[in-house]
Structure formats: C-alpha cells, structure tokens
PDB file of C-alpha atoms in Angstrom:
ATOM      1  CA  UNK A 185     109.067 100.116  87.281  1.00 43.00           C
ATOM      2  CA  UNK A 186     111.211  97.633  85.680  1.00 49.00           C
ATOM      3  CA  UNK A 187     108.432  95.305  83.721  1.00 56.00           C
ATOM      4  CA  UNK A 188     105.911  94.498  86.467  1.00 83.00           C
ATOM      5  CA  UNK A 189     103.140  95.525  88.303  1.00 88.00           C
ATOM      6  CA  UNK A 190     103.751  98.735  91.066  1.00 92.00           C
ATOM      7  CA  UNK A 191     101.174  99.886  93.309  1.00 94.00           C
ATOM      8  CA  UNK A 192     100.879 103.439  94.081  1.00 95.00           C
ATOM      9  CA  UNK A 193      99.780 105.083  97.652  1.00 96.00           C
ATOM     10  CA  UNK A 194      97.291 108.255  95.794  1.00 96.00           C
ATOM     11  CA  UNK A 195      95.066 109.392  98.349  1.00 95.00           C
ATOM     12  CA  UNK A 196      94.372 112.453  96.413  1.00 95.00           C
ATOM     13  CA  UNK A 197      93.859 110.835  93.284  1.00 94.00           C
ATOM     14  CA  UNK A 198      96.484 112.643  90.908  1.00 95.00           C
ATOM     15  CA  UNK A 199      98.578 109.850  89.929  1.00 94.00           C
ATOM     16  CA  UNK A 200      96.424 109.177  86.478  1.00 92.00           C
ATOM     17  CA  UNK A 201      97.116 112.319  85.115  1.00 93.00           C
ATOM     18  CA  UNK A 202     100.905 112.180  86.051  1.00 92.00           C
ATOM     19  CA  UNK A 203     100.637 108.532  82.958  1.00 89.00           C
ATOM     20  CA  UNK A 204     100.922 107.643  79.558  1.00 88.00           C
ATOM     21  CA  UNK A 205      97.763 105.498  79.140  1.00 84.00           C
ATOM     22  CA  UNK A 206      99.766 104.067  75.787  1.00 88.00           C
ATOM     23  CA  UNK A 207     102.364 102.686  78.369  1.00 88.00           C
ATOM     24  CA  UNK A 208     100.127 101.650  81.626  1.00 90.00           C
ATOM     25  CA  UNK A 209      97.079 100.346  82.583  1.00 89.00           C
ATOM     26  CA  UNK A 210      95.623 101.763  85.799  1.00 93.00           C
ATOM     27  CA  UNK A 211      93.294  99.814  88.136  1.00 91.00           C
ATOM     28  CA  UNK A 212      92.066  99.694  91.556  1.00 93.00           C
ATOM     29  CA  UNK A 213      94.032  96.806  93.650  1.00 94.00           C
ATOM     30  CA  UNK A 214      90.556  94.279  93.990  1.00 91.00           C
ATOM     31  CA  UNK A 215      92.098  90.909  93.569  1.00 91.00           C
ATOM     32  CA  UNK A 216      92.663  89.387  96.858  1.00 92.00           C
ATOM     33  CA  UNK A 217      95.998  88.170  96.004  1.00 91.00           C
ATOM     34  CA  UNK A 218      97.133  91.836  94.978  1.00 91.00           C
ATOM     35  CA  UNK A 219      95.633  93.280  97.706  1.00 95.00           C
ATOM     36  CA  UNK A 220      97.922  90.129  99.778  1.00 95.00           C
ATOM     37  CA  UNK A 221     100.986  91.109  98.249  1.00 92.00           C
ATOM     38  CA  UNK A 222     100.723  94.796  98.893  1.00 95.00           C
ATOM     39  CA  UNK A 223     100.044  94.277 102.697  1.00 96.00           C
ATOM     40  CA  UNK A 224     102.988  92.087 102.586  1.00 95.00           C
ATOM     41  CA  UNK A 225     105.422  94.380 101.490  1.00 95.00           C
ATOM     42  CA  UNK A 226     104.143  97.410 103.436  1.00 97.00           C
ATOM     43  CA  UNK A 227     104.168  94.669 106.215  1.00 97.00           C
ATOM     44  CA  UNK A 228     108.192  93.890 105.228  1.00 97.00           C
ATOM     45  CA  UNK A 229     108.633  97.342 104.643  1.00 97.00           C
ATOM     46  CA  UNK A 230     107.573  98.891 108.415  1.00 98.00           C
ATOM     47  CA  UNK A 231     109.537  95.846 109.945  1.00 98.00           C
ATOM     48  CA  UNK A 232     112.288  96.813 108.127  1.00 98.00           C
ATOM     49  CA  UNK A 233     112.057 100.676 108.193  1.00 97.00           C
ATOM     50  CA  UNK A 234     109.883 101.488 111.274  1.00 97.00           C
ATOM     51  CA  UNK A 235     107.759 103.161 109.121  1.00 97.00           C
ATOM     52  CA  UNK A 236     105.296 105.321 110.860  1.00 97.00           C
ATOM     53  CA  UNK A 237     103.032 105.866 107.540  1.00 97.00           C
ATOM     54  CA  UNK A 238     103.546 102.518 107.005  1.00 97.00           C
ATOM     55  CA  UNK A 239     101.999 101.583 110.674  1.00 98.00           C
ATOM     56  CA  UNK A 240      99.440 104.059 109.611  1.00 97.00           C
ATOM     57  CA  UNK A 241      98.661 102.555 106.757  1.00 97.00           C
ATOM     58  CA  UNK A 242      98.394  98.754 108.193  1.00 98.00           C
ATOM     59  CA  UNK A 243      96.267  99.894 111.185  1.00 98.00           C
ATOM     60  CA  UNK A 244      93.829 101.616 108.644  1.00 97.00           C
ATOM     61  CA  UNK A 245      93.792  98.978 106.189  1.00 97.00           C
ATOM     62  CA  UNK A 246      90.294  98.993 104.468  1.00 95.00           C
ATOM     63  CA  UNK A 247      90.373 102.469 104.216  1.00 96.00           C
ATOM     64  CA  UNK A 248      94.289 102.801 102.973  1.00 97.00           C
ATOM     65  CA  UNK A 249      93.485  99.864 100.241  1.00 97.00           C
ATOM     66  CA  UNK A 250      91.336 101.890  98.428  1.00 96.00           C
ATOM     67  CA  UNK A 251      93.703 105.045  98.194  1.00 97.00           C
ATOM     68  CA  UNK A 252      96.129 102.527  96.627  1.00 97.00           C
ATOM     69  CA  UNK A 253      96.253 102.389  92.151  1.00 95.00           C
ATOM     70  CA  UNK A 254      97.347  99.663  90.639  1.00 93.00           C
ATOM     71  CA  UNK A 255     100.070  99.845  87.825  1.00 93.00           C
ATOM     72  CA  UNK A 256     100.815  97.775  85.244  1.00 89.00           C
ATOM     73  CA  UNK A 257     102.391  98.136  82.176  1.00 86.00           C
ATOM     74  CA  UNK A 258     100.330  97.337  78.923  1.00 83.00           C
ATOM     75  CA  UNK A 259     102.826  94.992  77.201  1.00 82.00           C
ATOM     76  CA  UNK A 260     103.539  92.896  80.493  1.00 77.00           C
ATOM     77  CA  UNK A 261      99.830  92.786  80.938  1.00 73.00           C
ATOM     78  CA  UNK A 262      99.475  91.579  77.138  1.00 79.00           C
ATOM     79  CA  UNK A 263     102.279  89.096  77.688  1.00 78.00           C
ATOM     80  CA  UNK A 264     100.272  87.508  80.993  1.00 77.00           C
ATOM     81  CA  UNK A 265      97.353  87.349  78.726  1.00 78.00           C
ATOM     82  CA  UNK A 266      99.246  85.664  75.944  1.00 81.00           C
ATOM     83  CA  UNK A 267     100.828  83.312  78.367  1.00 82.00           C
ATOM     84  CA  UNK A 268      97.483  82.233  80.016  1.00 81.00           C
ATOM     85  CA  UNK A 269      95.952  82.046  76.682  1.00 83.00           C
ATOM     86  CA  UNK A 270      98.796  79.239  75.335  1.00 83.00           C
ATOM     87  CA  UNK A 271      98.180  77.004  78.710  1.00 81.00           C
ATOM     88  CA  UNK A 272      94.763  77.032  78.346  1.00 82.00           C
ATOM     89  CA  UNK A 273      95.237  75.773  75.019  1.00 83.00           C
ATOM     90  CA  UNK A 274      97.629  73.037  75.829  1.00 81.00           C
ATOM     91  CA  UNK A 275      95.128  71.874  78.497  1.00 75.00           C
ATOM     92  CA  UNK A 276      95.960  69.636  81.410  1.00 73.00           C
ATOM     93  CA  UNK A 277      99.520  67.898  82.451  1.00 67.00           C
ATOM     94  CA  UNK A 278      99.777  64.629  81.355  1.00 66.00           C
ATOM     95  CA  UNK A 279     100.091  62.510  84.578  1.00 58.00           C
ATOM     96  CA  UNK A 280     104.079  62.036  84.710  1.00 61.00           C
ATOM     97  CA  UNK A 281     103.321  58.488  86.478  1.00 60.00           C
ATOM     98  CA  UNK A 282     100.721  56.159  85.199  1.00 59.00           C
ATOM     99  CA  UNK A 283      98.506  54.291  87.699  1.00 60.00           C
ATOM    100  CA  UNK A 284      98.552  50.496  87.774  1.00 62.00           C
ATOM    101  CA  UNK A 285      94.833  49.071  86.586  1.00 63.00           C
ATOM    102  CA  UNK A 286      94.511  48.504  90.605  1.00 64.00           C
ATOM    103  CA  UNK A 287      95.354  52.131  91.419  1.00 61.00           C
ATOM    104  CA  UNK A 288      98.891  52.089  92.446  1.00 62.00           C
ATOM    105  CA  UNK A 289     101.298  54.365  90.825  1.00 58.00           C
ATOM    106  CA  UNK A 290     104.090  52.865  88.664  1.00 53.00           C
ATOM    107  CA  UNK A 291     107.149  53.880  87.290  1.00 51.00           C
ATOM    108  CA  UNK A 292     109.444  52.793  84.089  1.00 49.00           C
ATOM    109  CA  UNK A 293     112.372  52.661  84.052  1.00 50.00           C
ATOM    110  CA  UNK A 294     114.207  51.590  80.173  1.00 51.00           C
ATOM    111  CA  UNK A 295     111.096  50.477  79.552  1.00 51.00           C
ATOM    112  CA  UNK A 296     110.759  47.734  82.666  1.00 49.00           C
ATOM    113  CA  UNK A 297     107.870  48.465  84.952  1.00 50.00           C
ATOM    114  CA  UNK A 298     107.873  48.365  88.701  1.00 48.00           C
TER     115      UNK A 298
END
C-alpha cells in the first residue's frame, strides 16, 4: 500500500491477525461506492488478465463481496477526516457568477458588467 485504501480477497478470515492495528484500520467494504470501485478493478483486472478467479469472483458477486476486508491506513483515514472536517467549516462556494435581479447570470469584467 502506498497511502490509500487496499482491499483484500480473505475468505478464510486471517488477514487481521497478519496487521498492525496502530498502522490500519480494517473494515468490511459496505459503502456502495467502495464496493463500485472494487468490482471495477476486478472488472479491469479479468479483461486485462483473463483471470479465471477473477471471473469467479464477478459471477459470485454477493457472496465474494463479503470475503473482501477493507484496508486503510489510520493516518490517511485521519487526513480524509481532517479534510472533510475544514470544508464543512468553510461551508458552501460562493456563486463565481452573480445573477442579474431578473435571473440572468452576469459577468464582470474590470469592473464593467455585461
């Protein structure tokens, strides 16, 4: 792992005791967008490869999914948090282009509005 988030094929659940807790945090893959970008890169990975286990794997999705751990490294999981924490703070954009009292969107340019 080089910083980010790896997911792990376990099915016989060993892969915890193989960690250092006080380096990674180890979850199930339950967020529909993780679960999206692991089926994409086994999916990139068999058209690539030919994989059988990957083929395996696809065609038994529900079940593979849940043989699957989740690893992410505590300070890259403290820096998302950090980072989500500082834009939720700053709160919305500003709107880049103002609308016109009528609704239409302006622009200035040097001052001079169009």
């Amino acid at each position: 792992m080089s910083g980010g988030v790896a997911y792990i094929f376990d099915p016989e659940q060993r892969f915890a005791g193989l960690c250092n807790p006080a380096q990674v945090a180890l979850e199930a893959v339950r967020a529909s967008a993780d679960e999206a970008a692991l089926k994409a890169l086994i999916t990139e990975h068999v058209t690539r490869t030919g994989s059988t286990t990957g083929q395996r794997l696809l065609a038994n999705w529900a079940h593979a999914l849940r043989q699957f751990v989740k690893v992410m490294p505590v300070e890259y999981q403290r820096a998302l948090a950090q980072a989500a924490e500082a834009e939720q703070a700053a709160g919305p954009p500003d709107d880049p282009v103002p609308a016109a009292p009528d609704g239409r969107l302006t622009s200035t340019v040097e001052g001079v509005a169009r």
